[in-house]
XYZ file of C-alpha atoms in Angstrom:
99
model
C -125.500 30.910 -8.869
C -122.166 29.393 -9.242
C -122.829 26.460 -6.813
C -126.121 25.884 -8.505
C -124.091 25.301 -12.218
C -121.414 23.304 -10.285
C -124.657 21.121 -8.871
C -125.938 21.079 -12.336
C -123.069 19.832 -14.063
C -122.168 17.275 -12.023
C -125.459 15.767 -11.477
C -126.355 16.137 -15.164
C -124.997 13.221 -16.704
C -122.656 10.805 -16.955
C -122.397 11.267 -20.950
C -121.342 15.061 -20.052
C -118.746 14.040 -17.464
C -117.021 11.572 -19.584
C -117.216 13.728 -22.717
C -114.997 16.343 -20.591
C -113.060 13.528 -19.148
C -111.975 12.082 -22.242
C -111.443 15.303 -23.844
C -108.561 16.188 -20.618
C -107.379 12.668 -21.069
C -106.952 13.243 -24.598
C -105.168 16.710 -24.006
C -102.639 15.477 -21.299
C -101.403 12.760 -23.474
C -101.054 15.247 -26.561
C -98.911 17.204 -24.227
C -97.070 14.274 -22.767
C -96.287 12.896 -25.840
C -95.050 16.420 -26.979
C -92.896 16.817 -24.727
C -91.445 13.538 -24.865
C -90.474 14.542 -28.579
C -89.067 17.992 -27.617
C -86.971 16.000 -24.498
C -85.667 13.612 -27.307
C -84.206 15.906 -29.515
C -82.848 18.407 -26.957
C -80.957 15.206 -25.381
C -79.874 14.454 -29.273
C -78.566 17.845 -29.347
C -76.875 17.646 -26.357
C -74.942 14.334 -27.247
C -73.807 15.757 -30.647
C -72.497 19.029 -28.472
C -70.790 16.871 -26.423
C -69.215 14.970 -29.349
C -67.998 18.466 -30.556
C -66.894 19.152 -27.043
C -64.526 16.512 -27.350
C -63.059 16.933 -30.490
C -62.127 20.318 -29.982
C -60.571 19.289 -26.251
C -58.555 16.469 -28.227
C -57.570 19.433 -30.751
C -56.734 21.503 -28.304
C -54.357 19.156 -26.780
C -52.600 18.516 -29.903
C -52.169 22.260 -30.569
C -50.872 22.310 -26.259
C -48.283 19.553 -27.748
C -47.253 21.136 -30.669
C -46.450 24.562 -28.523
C -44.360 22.798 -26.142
C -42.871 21.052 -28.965
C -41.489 24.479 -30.452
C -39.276 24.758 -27.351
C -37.632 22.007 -27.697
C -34.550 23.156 -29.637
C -34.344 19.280 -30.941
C -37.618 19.882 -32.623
C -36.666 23.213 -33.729
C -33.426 21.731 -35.570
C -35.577 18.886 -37.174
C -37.939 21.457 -38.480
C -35.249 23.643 -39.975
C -33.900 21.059 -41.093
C -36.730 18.909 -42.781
C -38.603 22.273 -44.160
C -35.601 24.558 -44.739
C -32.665 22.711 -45.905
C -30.104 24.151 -43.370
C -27.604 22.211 -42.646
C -24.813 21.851 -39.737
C -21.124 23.521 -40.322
C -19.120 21.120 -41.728
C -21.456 18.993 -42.684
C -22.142 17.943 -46.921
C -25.539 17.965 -48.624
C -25.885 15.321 -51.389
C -28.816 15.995 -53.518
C -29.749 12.706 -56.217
C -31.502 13.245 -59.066
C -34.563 10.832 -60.440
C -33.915 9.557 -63.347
């Protein structure tokens, strides 16, 4: 029975066969195009992680720079220096007023 309504469909018509044959055309571009959508935004999402990625690695290096910066005990002077006032023995703070 099933080779007799293979026989049948095939040999019915042409108007049958292209029907189904433009309705599968039809479908597999739907889905091609669909997916060509979903592949463009994942690779836009991608690129933007990326971008975010390297901002925190270039963050992350500045932070690396600033650590190694606290051992230096030239840094360390400037700092308490700069944000604490402290000065060196012997040495004379002049403060100006601004007016």
């Amino acid at each position: 029975m099933a080779k007799g309504t293979v026989k049948v469909f095939f040999t019915y018509g042409s108007r049958t066969r292209r029907i189904v044959l433009y309705i599968a055309i039809i479908y597999t571009l739907i889905t091609l195009v669909k997916q060509q959508i979903t592949l463009s935004k994942i690779q836009h999402e991608i690129e933007n992680y990326n971008i975010k990625i390297q901002n925190l690695e270039e963050e992350n290096h500045e932070y690396r720079r600033a650590i190694e910066r606290l051992h230096d005990l030239e840094y360390i002077e400037y700092l308490a220096r700069k944000e604490l006032g402290l000065v060196r023995k012997g040495e004379r703070v002049y403060i100006f007023s601004k007016q």
